[in-house]
Coordinates of C-alpha atoms and ligand atoms in Angstrom, one line a residue:
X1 CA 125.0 57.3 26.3
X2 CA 124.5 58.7 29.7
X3 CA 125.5 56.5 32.8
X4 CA 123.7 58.7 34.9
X5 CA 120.1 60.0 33.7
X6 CA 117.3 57.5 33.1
X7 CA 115.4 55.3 35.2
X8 CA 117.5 52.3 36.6
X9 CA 115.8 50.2 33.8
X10 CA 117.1 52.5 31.2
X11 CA 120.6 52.7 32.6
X12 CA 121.0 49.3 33.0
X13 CA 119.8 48.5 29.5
X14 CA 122.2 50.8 28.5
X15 CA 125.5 49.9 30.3
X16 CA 125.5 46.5 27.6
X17 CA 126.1 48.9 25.2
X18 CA 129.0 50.7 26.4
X19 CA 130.2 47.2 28.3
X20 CA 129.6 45.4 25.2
X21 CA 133.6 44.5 24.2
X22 CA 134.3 43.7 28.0
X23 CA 131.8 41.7 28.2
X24 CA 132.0 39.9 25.2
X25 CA 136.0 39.0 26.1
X26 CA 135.1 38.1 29.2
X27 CA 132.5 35.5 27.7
X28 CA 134.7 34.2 25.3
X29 CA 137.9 34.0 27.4
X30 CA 136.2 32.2 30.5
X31 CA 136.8 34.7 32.8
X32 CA 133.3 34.3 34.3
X33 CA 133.8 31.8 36.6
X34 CA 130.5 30.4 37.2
X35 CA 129.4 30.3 33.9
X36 CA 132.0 26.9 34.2
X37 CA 128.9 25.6 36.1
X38 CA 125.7 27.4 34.8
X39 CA 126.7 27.0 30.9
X40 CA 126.1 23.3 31.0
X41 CA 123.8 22.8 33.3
X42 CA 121.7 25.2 31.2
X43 CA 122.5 22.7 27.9
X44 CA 121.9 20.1 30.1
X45 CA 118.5 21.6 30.8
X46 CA 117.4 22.1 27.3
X47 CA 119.3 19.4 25.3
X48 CA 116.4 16.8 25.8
X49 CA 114.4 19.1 23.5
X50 CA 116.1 19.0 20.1
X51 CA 115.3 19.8 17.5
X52 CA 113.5 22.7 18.7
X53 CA 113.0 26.5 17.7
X54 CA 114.7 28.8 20.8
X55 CA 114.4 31.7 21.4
X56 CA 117.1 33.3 23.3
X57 CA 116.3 36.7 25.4
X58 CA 119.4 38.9 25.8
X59 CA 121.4 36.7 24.1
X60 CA 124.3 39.0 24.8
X61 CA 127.3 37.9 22.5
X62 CA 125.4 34.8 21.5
X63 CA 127.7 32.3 23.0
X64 CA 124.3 30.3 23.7
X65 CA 123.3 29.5 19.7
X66 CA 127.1 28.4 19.1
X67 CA 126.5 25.6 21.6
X68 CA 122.9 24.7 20.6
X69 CA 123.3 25.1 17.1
X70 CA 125.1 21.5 16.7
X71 CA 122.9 19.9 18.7
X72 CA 120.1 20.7 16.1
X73 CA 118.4 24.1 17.8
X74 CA 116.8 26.6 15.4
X75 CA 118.0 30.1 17.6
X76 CA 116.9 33.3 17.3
X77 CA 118.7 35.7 19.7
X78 CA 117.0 39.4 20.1
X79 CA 119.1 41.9 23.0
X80 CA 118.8 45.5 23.1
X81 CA 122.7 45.9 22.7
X82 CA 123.8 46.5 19.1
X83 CA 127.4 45.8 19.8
X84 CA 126.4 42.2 21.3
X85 CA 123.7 41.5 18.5
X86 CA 127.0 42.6 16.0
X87 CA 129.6 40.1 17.8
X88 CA 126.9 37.3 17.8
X89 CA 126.2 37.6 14.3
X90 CA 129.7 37.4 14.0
X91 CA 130.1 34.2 14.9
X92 CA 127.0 32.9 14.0
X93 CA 124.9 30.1 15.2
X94 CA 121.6 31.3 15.1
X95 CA 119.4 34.8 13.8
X96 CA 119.9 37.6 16.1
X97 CA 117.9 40.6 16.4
X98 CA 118.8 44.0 18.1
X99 CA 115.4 44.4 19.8
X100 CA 114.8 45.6 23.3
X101 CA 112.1 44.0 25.8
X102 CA 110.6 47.0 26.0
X103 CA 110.2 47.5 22.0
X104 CA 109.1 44.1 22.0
X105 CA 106.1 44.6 24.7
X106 CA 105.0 47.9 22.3
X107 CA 105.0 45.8 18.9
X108 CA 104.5 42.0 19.8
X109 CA 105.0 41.1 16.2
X110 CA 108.0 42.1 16.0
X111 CA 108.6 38.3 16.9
X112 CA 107.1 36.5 13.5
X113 CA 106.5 32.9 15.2
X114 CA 106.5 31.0 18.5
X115 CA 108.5 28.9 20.0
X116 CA 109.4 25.5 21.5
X117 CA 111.9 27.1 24.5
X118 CA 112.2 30.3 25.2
X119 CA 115.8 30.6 27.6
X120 CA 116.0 33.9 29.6
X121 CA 120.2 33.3 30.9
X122 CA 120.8 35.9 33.1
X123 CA 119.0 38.4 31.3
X124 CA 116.2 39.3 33.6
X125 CA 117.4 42.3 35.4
X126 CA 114.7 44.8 35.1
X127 CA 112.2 45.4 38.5
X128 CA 109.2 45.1 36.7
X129 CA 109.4 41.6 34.5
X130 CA 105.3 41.2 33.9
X131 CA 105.2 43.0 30.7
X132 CA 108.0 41.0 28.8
X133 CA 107.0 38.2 30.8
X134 CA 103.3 38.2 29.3
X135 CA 104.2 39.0 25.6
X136 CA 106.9 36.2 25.4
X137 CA 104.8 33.4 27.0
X138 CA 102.3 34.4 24.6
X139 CA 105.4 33.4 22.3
X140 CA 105.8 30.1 23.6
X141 CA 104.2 26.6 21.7
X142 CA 101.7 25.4 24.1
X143 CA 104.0 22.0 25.1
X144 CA 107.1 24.8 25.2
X145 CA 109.5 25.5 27.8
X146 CA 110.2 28.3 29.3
X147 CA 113.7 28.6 31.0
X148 CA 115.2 31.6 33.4
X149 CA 118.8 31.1 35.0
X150 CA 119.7 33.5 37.0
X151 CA 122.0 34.4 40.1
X152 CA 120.8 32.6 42.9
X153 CA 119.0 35.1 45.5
X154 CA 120.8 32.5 48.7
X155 CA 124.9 33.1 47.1
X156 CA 123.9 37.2 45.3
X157 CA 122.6 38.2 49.1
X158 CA 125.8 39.3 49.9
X159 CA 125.7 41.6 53.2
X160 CA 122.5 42.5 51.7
X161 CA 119.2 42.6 53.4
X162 CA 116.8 39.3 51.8
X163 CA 114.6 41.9 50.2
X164 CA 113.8 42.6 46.6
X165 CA 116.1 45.8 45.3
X166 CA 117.8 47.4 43.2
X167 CA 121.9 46.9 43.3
X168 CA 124.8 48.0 41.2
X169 CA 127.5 45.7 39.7
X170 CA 130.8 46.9 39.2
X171 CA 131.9 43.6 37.1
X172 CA 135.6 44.5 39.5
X173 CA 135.4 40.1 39.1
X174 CA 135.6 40.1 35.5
X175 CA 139.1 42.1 35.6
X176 CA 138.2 45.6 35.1
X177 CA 137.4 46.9 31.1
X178 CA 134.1 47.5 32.2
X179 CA 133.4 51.5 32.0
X180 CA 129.9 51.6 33.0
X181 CA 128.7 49.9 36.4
X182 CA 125.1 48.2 36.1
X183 CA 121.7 48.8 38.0
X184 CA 120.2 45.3 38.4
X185 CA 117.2 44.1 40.4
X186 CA 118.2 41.7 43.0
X187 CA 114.7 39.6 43.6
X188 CA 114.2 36.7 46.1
X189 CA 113.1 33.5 45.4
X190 CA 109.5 34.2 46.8
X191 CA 109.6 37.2 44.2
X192 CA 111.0 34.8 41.3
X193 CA 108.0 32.8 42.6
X194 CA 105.7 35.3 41.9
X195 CA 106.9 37.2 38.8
X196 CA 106.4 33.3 37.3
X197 CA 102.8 33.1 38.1
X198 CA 102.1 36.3 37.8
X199 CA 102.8 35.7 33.7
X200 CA 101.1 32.5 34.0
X201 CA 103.9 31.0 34.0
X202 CA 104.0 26.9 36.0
X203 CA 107.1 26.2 37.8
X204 CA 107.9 22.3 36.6
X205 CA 111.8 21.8 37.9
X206 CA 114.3 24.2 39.8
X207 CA 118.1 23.6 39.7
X208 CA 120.5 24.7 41.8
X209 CA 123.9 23.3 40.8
X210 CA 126.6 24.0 43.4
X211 CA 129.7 25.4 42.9
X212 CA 132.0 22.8 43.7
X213 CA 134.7 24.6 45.0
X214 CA 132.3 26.3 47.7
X215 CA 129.3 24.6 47.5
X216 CA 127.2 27.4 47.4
X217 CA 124.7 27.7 44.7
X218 CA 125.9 29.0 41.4
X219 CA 122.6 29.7 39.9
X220 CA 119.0 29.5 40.1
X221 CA 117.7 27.7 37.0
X222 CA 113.6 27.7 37.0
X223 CA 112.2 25.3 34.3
X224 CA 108.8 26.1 33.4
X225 CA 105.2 25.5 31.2
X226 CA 102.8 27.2 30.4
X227 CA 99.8 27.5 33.0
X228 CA 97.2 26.3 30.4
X229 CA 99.5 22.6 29.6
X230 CA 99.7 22.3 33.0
X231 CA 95.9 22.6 33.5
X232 CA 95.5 20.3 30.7
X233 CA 98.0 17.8 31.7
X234 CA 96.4 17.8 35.5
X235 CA 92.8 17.4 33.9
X236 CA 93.9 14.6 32.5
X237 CA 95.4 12.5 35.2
Ligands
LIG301 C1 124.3 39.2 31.9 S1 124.1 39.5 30.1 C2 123.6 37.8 29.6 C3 123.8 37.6 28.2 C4 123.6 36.2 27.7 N1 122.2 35.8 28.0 C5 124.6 35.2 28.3 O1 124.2 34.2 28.8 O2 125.8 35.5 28.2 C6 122.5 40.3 30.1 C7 122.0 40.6 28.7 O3 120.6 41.1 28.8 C8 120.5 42.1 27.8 N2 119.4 43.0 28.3 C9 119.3 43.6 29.5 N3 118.2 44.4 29.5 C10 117.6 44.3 28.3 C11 116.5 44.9 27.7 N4 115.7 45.7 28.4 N5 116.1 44.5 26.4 C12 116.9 43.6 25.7 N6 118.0 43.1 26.2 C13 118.4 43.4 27.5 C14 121.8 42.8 27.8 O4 122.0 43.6 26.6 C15 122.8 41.6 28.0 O5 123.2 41.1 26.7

């Protein structure tokens, strides 16, 4: 594993690898704060759906299927780190699947069915999302749902200029264990805006739950539908 060759894509894919055991303790101890905020709002979000098939893109440590599973969720997790895919299976919940976005755009099929809600939770992080974007709305059942959470571009600007690039995360937060820092894509909400049409993909709800001990957003959660539903359910009004 090299933390230094490779596009930032490849290197960021591949810091979930060596990260894997940090992150996975860090999931499963609470030490990401947020995720106090952003785990059930996301539930909250999808709970209205049950029963439902879900598929869950980078489902990291798979901390996702636990919760949905008892609420009657059929979850199928794919991420490109074997380590995570290995401590989800672990605990079960759902099927997981080591399979990277990028293996997935070359062999669609890989994924045998659709699905009813497709959840992306903090797992977009690549600069160039149509590809994966495309091939899993093609996934999705046309009444489906298709869900990203991620950090919200107003509280992740930092002392950053508001323009779409690439960043590094040292996970310093999470209490060190971390040996590789991550390349992510830091994208404003025009940009998320974008990326969703782009797919053909029709913004239906956007959450923004606050932190509530600084008020500042904690997430961005974007709820969408396919283009062609919303067409249809337009046409018919
Ligand atoms: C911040 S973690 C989120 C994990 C999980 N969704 C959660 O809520 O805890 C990002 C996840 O995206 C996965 N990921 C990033 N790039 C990927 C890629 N190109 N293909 C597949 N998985 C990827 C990582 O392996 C990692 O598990």
């Amino acid at each position: 594993m090299n933390s230094e060759g490779g596009t930032p894509d490849e290197r960021s894919r591949d810091t979930w690898k060596a990260n894997a055991a940090a992150w996975t303790a860090a999931i499963r101890q609470s030490r990401v704060d947020s995720r106090r905020i952003t785990d059930p709002e996301l539930i909250d979000v999808l709970a209205p759906h049950a029963p439902a098939r879900v598929l869950d893109v980078g489902c990291g440590e798979g901390w996702l299927a636990r919760k949905l599973a008892p609420l009657g969720f059929d979850v199928t997790g794919i991420d490109a780190s074997e380590p995570l895919i290995h401590a989800a299976r672990r605990l079960g919940g759902g099927t997981f699947h080591v399979l990277s976005y990028e293996a997935l755009v070359a062999e669609p099929g890989r994924l045998a069915h659709s699905f009813d809600c497709i959840v992306c939770n903090f797992s977009l992080l690549s600069e160039d999302l149509a590809p994966v974007l495309g091939v899993l709305h093609a996934r999705l059942e046309p009444a489906g749902v298709f869900v990203i959470q991620t950090v919200h571009p107003f509280t992740a600007a930092g002392e950053g200029p508001y323009v779409n690039e690439w960043r590094t995360e040292d996970f310093s937060r999470l209490g060190g264990g971390f040996p590789q820092p991550m390349p992510w894509f830091y994208r404003t909400f025009g940009s998320w805006i974008r990326e969703l049409a782009a797919a053909g993909l029709s913004l239906v709800d956007c959450r923004e739950p606050l932190h509530p001990d600084t008020g500042v957003p904690a997430s961005l959660l974007l709820q969408c539908c396919s283009q062609h539903s919303a067409d249809t359910i337009l046409d018919r009004e």
